[in-house]
Tab-separated table of C-alpha atoms in Angstrom:
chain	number	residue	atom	x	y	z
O	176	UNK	CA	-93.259	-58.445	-36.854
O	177	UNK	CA	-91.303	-58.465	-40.181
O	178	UNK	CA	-91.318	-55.045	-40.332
O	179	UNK	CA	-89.554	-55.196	-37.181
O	180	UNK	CA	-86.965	-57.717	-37.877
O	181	UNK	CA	-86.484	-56.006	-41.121
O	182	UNK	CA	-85.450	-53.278	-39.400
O	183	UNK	CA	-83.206	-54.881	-36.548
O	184	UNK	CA	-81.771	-56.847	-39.283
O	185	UNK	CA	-80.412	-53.334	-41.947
O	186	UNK	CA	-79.623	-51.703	-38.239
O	187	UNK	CA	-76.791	-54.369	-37.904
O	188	UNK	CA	-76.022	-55.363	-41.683
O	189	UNK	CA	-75.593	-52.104	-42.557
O	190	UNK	CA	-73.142	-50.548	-39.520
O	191	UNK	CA	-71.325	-54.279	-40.365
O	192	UNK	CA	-71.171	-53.597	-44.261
O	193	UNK	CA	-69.697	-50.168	-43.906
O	194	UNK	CA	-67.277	-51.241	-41.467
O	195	UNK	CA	-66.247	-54.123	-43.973
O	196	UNK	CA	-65.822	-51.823	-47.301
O	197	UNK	CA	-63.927	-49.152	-46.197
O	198	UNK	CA	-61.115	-50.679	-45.488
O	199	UNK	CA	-60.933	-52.594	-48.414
O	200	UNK	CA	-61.969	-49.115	-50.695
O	201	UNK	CA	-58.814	-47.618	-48.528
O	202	UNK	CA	-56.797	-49.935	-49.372
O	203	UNK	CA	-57.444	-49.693	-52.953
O	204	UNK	CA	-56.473	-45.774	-52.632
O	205	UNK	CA	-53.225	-46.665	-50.836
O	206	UNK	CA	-51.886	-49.536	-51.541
O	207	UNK	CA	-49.220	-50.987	-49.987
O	208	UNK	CA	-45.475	-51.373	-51.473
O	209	UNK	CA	-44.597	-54.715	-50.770
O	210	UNK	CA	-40.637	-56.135	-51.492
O	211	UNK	CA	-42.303	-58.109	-54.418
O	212	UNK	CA	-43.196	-54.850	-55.934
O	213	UNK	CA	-40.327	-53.348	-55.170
O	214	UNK	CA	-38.207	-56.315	-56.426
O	215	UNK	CA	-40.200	-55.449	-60.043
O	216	UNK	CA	-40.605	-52.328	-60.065
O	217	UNK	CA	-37.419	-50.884	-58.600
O	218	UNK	CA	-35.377	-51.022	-61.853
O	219	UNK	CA	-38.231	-48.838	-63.517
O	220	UNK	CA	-38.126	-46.468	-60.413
O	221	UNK	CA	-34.627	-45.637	-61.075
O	222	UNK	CA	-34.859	-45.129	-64.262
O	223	UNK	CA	-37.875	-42.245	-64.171
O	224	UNK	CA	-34.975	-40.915	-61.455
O	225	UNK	CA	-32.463	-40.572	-63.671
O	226	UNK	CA	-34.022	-38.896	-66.338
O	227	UNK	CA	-37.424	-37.487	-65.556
O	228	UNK	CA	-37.090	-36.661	-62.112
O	229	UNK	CA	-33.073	-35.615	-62.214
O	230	UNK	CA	-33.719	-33.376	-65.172
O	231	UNK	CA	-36.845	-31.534	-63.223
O	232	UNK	CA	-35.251	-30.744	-59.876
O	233	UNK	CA	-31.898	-29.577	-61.994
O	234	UNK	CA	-34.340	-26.843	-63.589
O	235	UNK	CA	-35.911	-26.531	-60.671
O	236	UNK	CA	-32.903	-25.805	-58.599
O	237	UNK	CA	-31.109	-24.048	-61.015
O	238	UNK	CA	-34.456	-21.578	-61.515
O	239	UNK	CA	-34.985	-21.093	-57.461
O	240	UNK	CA	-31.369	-20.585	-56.936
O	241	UNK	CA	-31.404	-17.284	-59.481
O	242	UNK	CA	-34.422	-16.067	-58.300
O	243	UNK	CA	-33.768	-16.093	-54.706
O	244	UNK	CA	-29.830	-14.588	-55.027
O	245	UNK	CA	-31.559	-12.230	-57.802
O	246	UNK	CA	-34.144	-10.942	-54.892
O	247	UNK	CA	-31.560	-10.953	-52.251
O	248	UNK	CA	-29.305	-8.704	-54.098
O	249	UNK	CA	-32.032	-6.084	-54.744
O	250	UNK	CA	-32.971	-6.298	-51.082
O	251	UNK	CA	-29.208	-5.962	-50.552
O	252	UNK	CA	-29.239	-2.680	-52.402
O	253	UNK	CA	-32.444	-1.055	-50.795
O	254	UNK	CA	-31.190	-1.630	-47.394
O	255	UNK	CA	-27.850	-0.157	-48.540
O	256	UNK	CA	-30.021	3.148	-49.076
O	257	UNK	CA	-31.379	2.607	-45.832
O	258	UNK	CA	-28.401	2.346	-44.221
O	259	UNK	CA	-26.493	5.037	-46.084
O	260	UNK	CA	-29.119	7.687	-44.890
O	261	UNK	CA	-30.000	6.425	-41.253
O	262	UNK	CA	-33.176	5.503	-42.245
O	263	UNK	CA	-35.446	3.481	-39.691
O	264	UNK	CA	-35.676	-0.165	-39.788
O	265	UNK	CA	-32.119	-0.406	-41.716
O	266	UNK	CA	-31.013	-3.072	-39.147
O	267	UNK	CA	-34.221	-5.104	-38.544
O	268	UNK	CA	-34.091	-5.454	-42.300
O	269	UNK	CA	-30.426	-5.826	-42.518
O	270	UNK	CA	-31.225	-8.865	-39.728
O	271	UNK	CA	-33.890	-10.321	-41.974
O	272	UNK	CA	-31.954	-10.464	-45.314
O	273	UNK	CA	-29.049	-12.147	-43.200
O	274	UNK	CA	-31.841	-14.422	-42.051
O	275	UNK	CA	-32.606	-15.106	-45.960
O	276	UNK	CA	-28.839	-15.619	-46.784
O	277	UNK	CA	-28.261	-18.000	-44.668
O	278	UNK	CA	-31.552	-19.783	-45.684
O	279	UNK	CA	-30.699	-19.743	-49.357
O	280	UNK	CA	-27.301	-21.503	-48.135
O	281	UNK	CA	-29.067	-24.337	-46.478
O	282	UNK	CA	-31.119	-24.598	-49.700
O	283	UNK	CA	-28.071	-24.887	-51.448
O	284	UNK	CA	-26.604	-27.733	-49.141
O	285	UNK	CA	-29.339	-29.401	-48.493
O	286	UNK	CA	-30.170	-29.718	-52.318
O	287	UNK	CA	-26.389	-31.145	-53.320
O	288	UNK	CA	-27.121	-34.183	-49.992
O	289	UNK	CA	-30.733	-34.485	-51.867
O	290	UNK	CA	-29.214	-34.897	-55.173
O	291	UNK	CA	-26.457	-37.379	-54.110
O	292	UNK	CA	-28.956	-39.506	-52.585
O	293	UNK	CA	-31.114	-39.193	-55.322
O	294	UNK	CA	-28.072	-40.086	-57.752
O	295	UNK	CA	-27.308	-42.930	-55.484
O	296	UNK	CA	-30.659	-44.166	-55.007
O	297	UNK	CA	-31.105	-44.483	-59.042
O	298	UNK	CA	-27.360	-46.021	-59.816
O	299	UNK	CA	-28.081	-48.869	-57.373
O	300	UNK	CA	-27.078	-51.988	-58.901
O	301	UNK	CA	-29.169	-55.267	-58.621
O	302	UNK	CA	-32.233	-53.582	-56.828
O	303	UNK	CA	-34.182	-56.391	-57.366
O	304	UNK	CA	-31.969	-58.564	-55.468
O	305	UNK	CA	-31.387	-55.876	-52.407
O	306	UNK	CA	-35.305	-54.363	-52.115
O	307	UNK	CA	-33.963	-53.839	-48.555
O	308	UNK	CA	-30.917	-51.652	-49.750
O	309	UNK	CA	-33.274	-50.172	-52.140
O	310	UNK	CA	-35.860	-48.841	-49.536
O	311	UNK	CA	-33.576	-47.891	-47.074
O	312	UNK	CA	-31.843	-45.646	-49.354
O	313	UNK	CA	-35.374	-44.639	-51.264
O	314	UNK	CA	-36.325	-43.528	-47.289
O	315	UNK	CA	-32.792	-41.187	-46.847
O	316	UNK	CA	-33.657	-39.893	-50.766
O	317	UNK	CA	-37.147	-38.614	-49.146
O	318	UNK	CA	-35.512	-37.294	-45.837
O	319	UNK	CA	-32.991	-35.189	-47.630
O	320	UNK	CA	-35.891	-34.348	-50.014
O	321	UNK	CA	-38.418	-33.198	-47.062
O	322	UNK	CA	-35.224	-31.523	-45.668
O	323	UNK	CA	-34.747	-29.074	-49.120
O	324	UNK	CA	-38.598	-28.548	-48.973
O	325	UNK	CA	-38.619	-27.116	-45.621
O	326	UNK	CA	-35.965	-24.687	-46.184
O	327	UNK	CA	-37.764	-23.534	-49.414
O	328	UNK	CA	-41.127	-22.718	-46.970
O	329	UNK	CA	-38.741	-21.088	-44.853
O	330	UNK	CA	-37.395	-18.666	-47.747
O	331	UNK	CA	-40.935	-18.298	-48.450
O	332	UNK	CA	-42.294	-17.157	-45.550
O	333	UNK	CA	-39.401	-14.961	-45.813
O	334	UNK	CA	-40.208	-13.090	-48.459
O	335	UNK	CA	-44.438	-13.269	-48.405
O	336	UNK	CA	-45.007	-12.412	-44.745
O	337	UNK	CA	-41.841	-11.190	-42.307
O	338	UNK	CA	-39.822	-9.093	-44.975
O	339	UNK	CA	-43.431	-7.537	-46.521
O	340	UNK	CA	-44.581	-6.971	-42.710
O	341	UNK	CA	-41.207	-5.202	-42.137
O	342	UNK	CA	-41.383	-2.987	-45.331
O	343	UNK	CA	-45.233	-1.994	-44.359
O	344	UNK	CA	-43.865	-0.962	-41.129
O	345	UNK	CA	-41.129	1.296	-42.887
O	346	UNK	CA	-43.554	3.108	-44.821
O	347	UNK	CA	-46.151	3.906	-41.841
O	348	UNK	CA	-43.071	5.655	-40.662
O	349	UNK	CA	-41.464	7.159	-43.483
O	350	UNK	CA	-45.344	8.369	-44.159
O	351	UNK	CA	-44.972	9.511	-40.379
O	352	UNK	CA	-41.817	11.270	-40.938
O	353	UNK	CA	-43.054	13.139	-43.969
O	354	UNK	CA	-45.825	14.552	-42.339
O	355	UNK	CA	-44.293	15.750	-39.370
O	356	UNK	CA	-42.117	17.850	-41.996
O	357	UNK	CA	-44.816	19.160	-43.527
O	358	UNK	CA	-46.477	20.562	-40.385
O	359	UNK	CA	-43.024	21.863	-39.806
Q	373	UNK	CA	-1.297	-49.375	-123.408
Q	374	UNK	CA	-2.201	-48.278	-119.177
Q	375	UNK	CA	-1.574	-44.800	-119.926
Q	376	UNK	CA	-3.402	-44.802	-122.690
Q	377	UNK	CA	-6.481	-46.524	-120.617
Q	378	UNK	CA	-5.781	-44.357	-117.692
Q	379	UNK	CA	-6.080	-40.968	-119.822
Q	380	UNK	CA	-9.586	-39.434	-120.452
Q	381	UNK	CA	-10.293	-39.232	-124.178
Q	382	UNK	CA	-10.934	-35.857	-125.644
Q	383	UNK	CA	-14.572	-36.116	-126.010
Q	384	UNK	CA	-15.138	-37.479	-122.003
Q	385	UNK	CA	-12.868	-34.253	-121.080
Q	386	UNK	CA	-14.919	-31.923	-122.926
Q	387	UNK	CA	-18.335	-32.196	-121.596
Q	388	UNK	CA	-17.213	-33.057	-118.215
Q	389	UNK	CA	-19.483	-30.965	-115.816
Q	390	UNK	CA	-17.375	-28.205	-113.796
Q	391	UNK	CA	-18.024	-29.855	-110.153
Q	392	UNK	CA	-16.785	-32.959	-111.836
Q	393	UNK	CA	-13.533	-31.337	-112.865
Q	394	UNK	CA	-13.207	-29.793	-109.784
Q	395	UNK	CA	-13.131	-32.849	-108.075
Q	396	UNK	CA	-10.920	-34.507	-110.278
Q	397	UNK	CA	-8.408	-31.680	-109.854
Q	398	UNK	CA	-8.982	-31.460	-105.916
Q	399	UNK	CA	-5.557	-32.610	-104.560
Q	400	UNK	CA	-5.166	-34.320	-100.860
Q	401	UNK	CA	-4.510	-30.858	-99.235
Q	402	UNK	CA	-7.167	-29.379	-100.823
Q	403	UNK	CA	-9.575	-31.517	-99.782
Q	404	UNK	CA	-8.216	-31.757	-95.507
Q	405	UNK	CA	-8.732	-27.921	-95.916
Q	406	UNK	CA	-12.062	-28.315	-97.185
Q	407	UNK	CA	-12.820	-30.743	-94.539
Q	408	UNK	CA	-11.626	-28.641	-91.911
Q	409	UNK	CA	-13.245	-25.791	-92.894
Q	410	UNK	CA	-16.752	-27.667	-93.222
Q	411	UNK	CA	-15.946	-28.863	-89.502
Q	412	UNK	CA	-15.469	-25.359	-87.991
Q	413	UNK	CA	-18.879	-24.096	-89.613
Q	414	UNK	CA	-20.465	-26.991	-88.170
Q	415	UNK	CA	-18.920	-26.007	-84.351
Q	416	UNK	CA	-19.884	-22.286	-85.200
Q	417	UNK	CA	-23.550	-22.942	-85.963
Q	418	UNK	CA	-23.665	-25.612	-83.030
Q	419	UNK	CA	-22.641	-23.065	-80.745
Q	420	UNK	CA	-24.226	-20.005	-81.478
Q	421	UNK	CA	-27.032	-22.387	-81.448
Q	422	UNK	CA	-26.433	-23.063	-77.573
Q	423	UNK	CA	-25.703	-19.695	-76.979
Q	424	UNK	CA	-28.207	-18.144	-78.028
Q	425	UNK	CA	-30.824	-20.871	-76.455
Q	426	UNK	CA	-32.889	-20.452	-73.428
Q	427	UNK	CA	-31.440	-23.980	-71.590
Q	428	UNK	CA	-27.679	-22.166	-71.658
Q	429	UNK	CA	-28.790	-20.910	-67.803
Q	430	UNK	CA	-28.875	-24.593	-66.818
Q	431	UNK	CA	-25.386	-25.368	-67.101
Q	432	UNK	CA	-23.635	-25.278	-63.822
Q	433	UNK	CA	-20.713	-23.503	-63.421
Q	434	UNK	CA	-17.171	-24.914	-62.618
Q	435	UNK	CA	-15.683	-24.481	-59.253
Q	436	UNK	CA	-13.652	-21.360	-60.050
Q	437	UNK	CA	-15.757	-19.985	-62.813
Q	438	UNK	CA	-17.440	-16.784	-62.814
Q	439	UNK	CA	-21.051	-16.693	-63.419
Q	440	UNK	CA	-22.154	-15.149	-66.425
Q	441	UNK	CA	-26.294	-15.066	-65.517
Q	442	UNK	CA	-27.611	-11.939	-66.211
Q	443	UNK	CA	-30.416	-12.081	-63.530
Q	444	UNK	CA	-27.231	-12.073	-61.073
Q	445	UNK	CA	-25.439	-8.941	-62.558
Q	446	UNK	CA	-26.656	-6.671	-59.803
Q	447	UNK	CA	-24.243	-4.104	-59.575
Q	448	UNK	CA	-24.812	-1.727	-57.177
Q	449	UNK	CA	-23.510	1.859	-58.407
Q	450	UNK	CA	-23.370	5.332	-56.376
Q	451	UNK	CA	-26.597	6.368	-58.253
Q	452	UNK	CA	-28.773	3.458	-56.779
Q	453	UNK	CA	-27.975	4.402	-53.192
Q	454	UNK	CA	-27.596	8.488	-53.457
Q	455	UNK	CA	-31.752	9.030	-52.268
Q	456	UNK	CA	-32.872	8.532	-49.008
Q	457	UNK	CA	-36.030	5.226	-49.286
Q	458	UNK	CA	-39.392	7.275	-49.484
Q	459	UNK	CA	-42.843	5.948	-49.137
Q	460	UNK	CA	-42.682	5.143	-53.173
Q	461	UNK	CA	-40.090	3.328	-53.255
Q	462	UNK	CA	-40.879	1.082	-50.178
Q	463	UNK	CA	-44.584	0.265	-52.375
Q	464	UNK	CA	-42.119	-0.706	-55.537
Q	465	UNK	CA	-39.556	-2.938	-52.824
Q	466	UNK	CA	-43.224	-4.294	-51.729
Q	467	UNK	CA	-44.611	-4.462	-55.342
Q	468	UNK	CA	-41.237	-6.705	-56.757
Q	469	UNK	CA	-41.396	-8.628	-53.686
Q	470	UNK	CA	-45.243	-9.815	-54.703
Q	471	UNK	CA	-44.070	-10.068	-58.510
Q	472	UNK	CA	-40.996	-12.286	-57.591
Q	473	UNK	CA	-43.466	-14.983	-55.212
Q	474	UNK	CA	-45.525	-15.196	-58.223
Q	475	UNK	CA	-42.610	-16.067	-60.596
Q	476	UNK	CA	-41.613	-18.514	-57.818
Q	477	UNK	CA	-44.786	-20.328	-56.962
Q	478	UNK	CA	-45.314	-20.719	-61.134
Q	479	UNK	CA	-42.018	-22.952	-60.550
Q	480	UNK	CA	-41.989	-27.042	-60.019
Q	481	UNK	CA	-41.527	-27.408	-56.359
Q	482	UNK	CA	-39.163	-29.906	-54.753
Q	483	UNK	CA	-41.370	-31.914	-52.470
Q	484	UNK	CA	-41.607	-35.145	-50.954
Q	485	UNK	CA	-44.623	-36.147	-52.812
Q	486	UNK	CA	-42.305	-35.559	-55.971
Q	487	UNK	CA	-40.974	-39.137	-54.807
Q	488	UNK	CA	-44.270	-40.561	-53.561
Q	489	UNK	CA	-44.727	-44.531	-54.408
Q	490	UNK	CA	-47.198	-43.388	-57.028
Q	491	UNK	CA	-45.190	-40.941	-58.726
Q	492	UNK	CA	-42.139	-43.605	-58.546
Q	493	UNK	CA	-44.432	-45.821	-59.783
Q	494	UNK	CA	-43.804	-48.414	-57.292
Q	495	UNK	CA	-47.483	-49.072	-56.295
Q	496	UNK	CA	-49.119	-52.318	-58.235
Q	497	UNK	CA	-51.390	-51.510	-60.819
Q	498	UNK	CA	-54.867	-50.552	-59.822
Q	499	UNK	CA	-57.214	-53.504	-58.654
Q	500	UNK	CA	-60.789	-52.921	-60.888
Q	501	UNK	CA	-62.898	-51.528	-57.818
Q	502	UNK	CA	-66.154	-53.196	-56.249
């Protein structure tokens, strides 16, 4: 009989323990930003914006923008070859390089919107006594953000999958073309 | 009786040390000139300093102003563009391609999480765990 009740009694405690810890070991992991702790902490927030933050995505910017004009000028010159000598796939990799122009623009925009925000977010005066203001502007800051992120994937994909597919496919026929002027 | 107190005697003038004579000798021209000149050297080693350092790339440019970054002077000449593409030279196109995704995924990305509540540090300090 105790046995039993022993058991009836971890089959519910448990299930009811569990259910009560997680949530609280959650909210330990995650915890909420409340206006109180943006009312005291806001003032240190802007200041690891101005300097920490501001000086990384300047070097950051600065370093991505080179690389990706560097690559797209190199592309610009193979396809030029391409081109020059009727070679095949000249336009669908004329098409993608366009593609990765116009991708490296957005990245462009979209940074200078990210950085005014950012700039904005971190010269707001008297956070503590507008958390409101604060947030709101804290929320655009991480739109424009997500926004320059997505076009960097973009310009990624770009250049590890479509524009390497493309290239592959040249050579199979280049190899292709060769051959058949051998058996000639 | 003041010029006499305002003239050196003999002795004092005699084993005055050179610098010291120098300097007693160094008229108000003299010593802008001197001033100037110890300003320029300053500027020159300040700015071959900055020239020759690795951060120069960050500046921005000025609307207007050309762009002096070597990694953008790709100038195409009749050379680069005289061969037809051949299987070898699609592997380098596919080989700098691979080098250049490396170089950027070594770089700081600009993500959302960059601006996370942690990394703002706008979360409250860690409650001591059960």
């Amino acid at each position: 009989m105790m046995k039993q009740y022993t058991r009836i009694t971890l089959a519910v405690l448990l299930p009811c323990a569990v259910i009560a810890v997680v949530p609280a070991v959650r909210a330990q992991q995650t915890p909420a930003v409340t206006e109180s702790d943006l009312r005291r902490m806001c003032t240190q927030a802007q200041g690891y914006l101005q300097t920490t933050v501001r000086s990384r995505d300047i070097r950051t910017r600065v370093d991505r923008l080179q690389a990706y004009q560097y690559i797209s000028k190199r592309l610009d010159t193979f396809i030029r070859r391409l081109e020059r000598h009727e070679q095949p796939r000249a336009e669908e990799m004329r098409k993608l390089t366009a593609s990765l122009d116009r991708s490296i623009e957005d990245f462009k925009r979209h940074y200078e919107q990210y950085d005014v925000s950012r700039d904005r977010l971190a010269g707001l005066r008297n956070c503590q006594q507008q958390p409101a203001e604060f947030s709101k502007h804290l929320q655009r800051t991480r739109e424009n953000l997500a926004t320059v992120e997505k076009d960097t994937k973009i310009i990624d994909d770009l250049l590890a999958k479509d524009l390497p597919r493309e290239l592959r496919q040249l050579r199979q026929e280049l190899v292709a073309v060769e051959e058949g002027a051998d058996d000639e | 009786m003041n010029s006499d107190q305002q003239q050196k005697p003999p002795e004092d003038k005699a084993t005055e040390q050179p610098l010291e004579k120098w300097l007693n000798n160094l008229t108000l021209p003299r010593a802008l000139a001197l001033v100037i000149a110890a300003a320029g050297v300053l500027v020159l080693v300040g700015f071959s300093q900055y020239w020759n350092s690795e951060n120069r790339k960050y500046d921005i440019a000025r609307p207007g102003q050309a762009t002096e970054n070597k990694a953008l002077d790709v100038t195409v000449t009749e050379e680069d563009i005289a061969t037809p593409v051949d299987p070898a030279a699609v592997n380098d196109k596919l080989q700098f391609l691979e080098d250049e995704k490396a170089v950027l995924d070594s770089l700081n990305k600009l993500e959302v999480d960059n601006l996370s509540d942690q990394n703002l540090r706008l979360t409250p300090s860690q409650r001591p765990s059960m």
